[in-house]
Amino acid sequence: MKSYLMDAWNYLDPIYYRCTRLQYLQEANKSNTILRVRLTRYKGAKIILQDGTIIQKNDLLLKIHLHNVRMLRELEGVTSEMKRAVYIYHMIKQSLPRLAAYVSAHQKCEQIKGVIGISFLNSGVNRLGFETSPIHSKLYLTYKKITLIPINVMAGKKRLDKDPIYLFMSKQNLLQSYQ
């Protein structure tokens, strides 16, 4: 069952990629990082980050998406939850310098306030420089839970104990930490 879902997801991912206006972050060696990005306007509640950056409705953010199919393929042989978490942590950490370079070179760099992501994965995000915040809209939270079910099934999660959360990082923090 899991392999059929992976095959289906692998087939649908290029369509999803085109429909969502995502872009790959490429390394100098032309390989893609685990992150895909797009500009978005924030629609949630006002957030004040630790460095004083205020993110409010309609601010321009760079939304990050994990390339889930690629990540799951790379984790296929890893059965330990701890090893999987460490591997994912390092994949993301290796992608963040490229994310910083992308933001600093972007034509709208001055308007971009920061980075946003939504994930069930939240262990270790603070060490990477992200701050977390709950999703306050019950409707949006339910929508995200439903849309994240297939990836959790493929990842072998039997039940979803946690709600997805927002991950934020200010542009200033991203550039200071990873550029």
Short mmCIF file of C-alpha atoms in Angstrom, two decimals:
data_model
loop_
_atom_site.label_atom_id
_atom_site.label_comp_id
_atom_site.label_asym_id
_atom_site.label_seq_id
_atom_site.Cartn_x
_atom_site.Cartn_y
_atom_site.Cartn_z
CA MET A 1 0.00 0.00 0.00
CA LYS A 2 2.75 2.43 1.01
CA SER A 3 4.68 1.84 -2.23
CA TYR A 4 1.52 2.49 -4.28
CA LEU A 5 1.00 5.78 -2.45
CA MET A 6 4.65 6.73 -3.06
CA ASP A 7 4.29 5.95 -6.77
CA ALA A 8 1.08 7.96 -7.00
CA TRP A 9 2.61 10.86 -5.09
CA ASN A 10 5.71 10.72 -7.30
CA TYR A 11 3.47 10.94 -10.35
CA LEU A 12 1.32 13.78 -8.96
CA ASP A 13 4.17 15.82 -7.48
CA PRO A 14 5.19 17.53 -10.77
CA ILE A 15 1.56 18.63 -11.24
CA TYR A 16 1.42 19.90 -7.66
CA TYR A 17 4.75 21.68 -8.23
CA ARG A 18 3.43 23.54 -11.27
CA CYS A 19 0.04 24.40 -9.74
CA THR A 20 1.54 25.85 -6.56
CA ARG A 21 4.18 28.08 -8.26
CA LEU A 22 6.92 26.42 -6.23
CA GLN A 23 10.57 26.90 -7.14
CA TYR A 24 13.50 24.67 -6.31
CA LEU A 25 16.51 26.01 -4.48
CA GLN A 26 19.56 24.80 -6.34
CA GLU A 27 23.03 24.32 -4.94
CA ALA A 28 26.15 25.42 -6.81
CA ASN A 29 26.51 21.86 -8.14
CA LYS A 30 23.01 22.16 -9.71
CA SER A 31 21.43 19.63 -7.35
CA ASN A 32 18.18 20.65 -5.70
CA THR A 33 17.90 21.14 -1.97
CA ILE A 34 15.16 19.51 0.09
CA LEU A 35 13.33 22.88 0.16
CA ARG A 36 11.01 24.36 -2.42
CA VAL A 37 9.75 27.93 -2.06
CA ARG A 38 7.29 30.55 -3.23
CA LEU A 39 6.30 34.04 -2.22
CA THR A 40 3.09 34.35 -0.25
CA ARG A 41 1.08 36.93 1.63
CA TYR A 42 0.60 36.06 5.29
CA LYS A 43 -3.05 35.67 6.32
CA GLY A 44 -2.72 34.65 9.97
CA ALA A 45 -2.71 36.47 13.29
CA LYS A 46 -0.05 39.06 14.12
CA ILE A 47 3.24 37.50 15.26
CA ILE A 48 6.15 39.22 16.98
CA LEU A 49 9.38 37.27 16.58
CA GLN A 50 12.17 37.24 19.14
CA ASP A 51 14.30 39.69 17.15
CA GLY A 52 11.41 42.19 17.13
CA THR A 53 10.23 41.49 13.58
CA ILE A 54 6.46 41.96 13.40
CA ILE A 55 4.62 39.79 10.91
CA GLN A 56 1.03 40.72 10.23
CA LYS A 57 -1.69 40.15 7.68
CA ASN A 58 -0.58 40.69 4.05
CA ASP A 59 3.16 40.88 4.83
CA LEU A 60 5.29 39.26 2.13
CA LEU A 61 6.91 36.01 3.26
CA LEU A 62 8.81 33.24 1.56
CA LYS A 63 6.89 30.02 2.12
CA ILE A 64 9.04 26.91 2.39
CA HIS A 65 7.87 23.42 1.47
CA LEU A 66 9.76 20.24 2.16
CA HIS A 67 10.11 18.10 -0.93
CA ASN A 68 8.35 15.24 0.83
CA VAL A 69 8.63 12.58 -1.88
CA ARG A 70 12.38 13.06 -2.14
CA MET A 71 12.76 13.11 1.63
CA LEU A 72 10.76 9.89 2.07
CA ARG A 73 12.72 8.15 -0.68
CA GLU A 74 15.99 9.08 1.04
CA LEU A 75 14.63 7.84 4.38
CA GLU A 76 13.27 4.51 3.08
CA GLY A 77 15.89 2.35 4.78
CA VAL A 78 15.97 4.32 8.05
CA THR A 79 13.67 2.69 10.62
CA SER A 80 14.70 4.46 13.82
CA GLU A 81 12.56 7.55 14.53
CA MET A 82 15.57 9.25 16.14
CA LYS A 83 17.79 8.64 13.10
CA ARG A 84 15.02 9.87 10.79
CA ALA A 85 14.65 13.08 12.81
CA VAL A 86 18.42 13.70 12.79
CA TYR A 87 18.61 13.04 9.05
CA ILE A 88 15.75 15.46 8.30
CA TYR A 89 17.32 18.07 10.60
CA HIS A 90 20.61 17.87 8.68
CA MET A 91 18.89 17.96 5.26
CA ILE A 92 17.12 21.17 6.25
CA LYS A 93 20.23 22.68 7.86
CA GLN A 94 22.21 22.05 4.66
CA SER A 95 19.48 23.82 2.64
CA LEU A 96 19.31 26.99 4.75
CA PRO A 97 22.45 28.70 3.35
CA ARG A 98 20.95 28.32 -0.13
CA LEU A 99 17.66 29.73 1.17
CA ALA A 100 19.52 32.76 2.56
CA ALA A 101 21.27 33.29 -0.78
CA TYR A 102 17.92 33.01 -2.60
CA VAL A 103 16.31 35.64 -0.35
CA SER A 104 19.24 38.08 -0.53
CA ALA A 105 19.32 37.86 -4.34
CA HIS A 106 15.52 38.06 -4.77
CA GLN A 107 14.19 41.13 -6.55
CA LYS A 108 11.70 41.66 -3.70
CA CYS A 109 14.28 41.12 -0.94
CA GLU A 110 13.51 44.46 0.71
CA GLN A 111 9.80 43.60 1.03
CA ILE A 112 10.25 40.02 2.26
CA LYS A 113 9.80 39.98 6.05
CA GLY A 114 10.79 36.39 6.64
CA VAL A 115 10.21 32.72 6.04
CA ILE A 116 7.12 30.68 6.91
CA GLY A 117 6.42 26.96 6.85
CA ILE A 118 3.74 24.65 8.17
CA SER A 119 4.68 21.27 9.55
CA PHE A 120 4.06 18.46 11.99
CA LEU A 121 7.85 18.25 12.31
CA ASN A 122 8.85 20.63 15.05
CA SER A 123 11.62 18.99 17.04
CA GLY A 124 14.91 20.78 16.51
CA VAL A 125 13.44 23.72 14.62
CA ASN A 126 14.53 26.19 17.31
CA ARG A 127 18.17 25.11 16.88
CA LEU A 128 17.81 25.92 13.18
CA GLY A 129 16.55 29.43 14.01
CA PHE A 130 12.83 28.91 13.52
CA GLU A 131 10.17 30.02 15.95
CA THR A 132 6.88 28.18 16.27
CA SER A 133 3.33 29.40 16.56
CA PRO A 134 0.01 27.55 16.62
CA ILE A 135 -2.42 27.89 13.74
CA HIS A 136 -5.33 29.80 15.27
CA SER A 137 -7.89 29.40 12.49
CA LYS A 138 -9.77 26.15 13.16
CA LEU A 139 -10.86 25.93 9.52
CA TYR A 140 -7.30 26.33 8.20
CA LEU A 141 -5.96 23.94 10.85
CA THR A 142 -8.48 21.28 9.76
CA TYR A 143 -7.59 21.88 6.11
CA LYS A 144 -3.85 21.46 6.82
CA LYS A 145 -4.45 18.30 8.85
CA ILE A 146 -6.38 16.78 5.95
CA THR A 147 -3.80 17.78 3.32
CA LEU A 148 -0.93 16.41 5.41
CA ILE A 149 -2.57 12.99 5.96
CA PRO A 150 -1.12 11.35 2.80
CA ILE A 151 2.45 12.30 3.63
CA ASN A 152 2.04 11.06 7.19
CA VAL A 153 0.65 7.74 5.96
CA MET A 154 3.63 7.36 3.62
CA ALA A 155 5.96 8.27 6.47
CA GLY A 156 4.47 5.41 8.49
CA LYS A 157 2.65 7.49 11.09
CA LYS A 158 -0.23 5.46 12.50
CA ARG A 159 -1.94 8.40 14.17
CA LEU A 160 -1.55 12.14 14.19
CA ASP A 161 -0.92 13.14 17.79
CA LYS A 162 0.11 16.71 17.07
CA ASP A 163 -1.45 19.58 15.20
CA PRO A 164 0.57 21.21 12.43
CA ILE A 165 2.19 24.48 13.44
CA TYR A 166 3.61 27.56 11.78
CA LEU A 167 7.38 27.85 11.57
CA PHE A 168 8.72 31.39 11.25
CA MET A 169 12.16 32.86 10.75
CA SER A 170 12.79 36.55 10.21
CA LYS A 171 14.75 37.56 7.15
CA GLN A 172 17.29 39.22 9.41
CA ASN A 173 17.83 36.01 11.41
CA LEU A 174 18.05 33.91 8.23
CA LEU A 175 20.65 36.17 6.63
CA GLN A 176 22.72 36.59 9.81
CA SER A 177 22.74 32.88 10.59
CA TYR A 178 23.14 31.32 7.16
CA GLN A 179 24.65 33.79 4.71
#
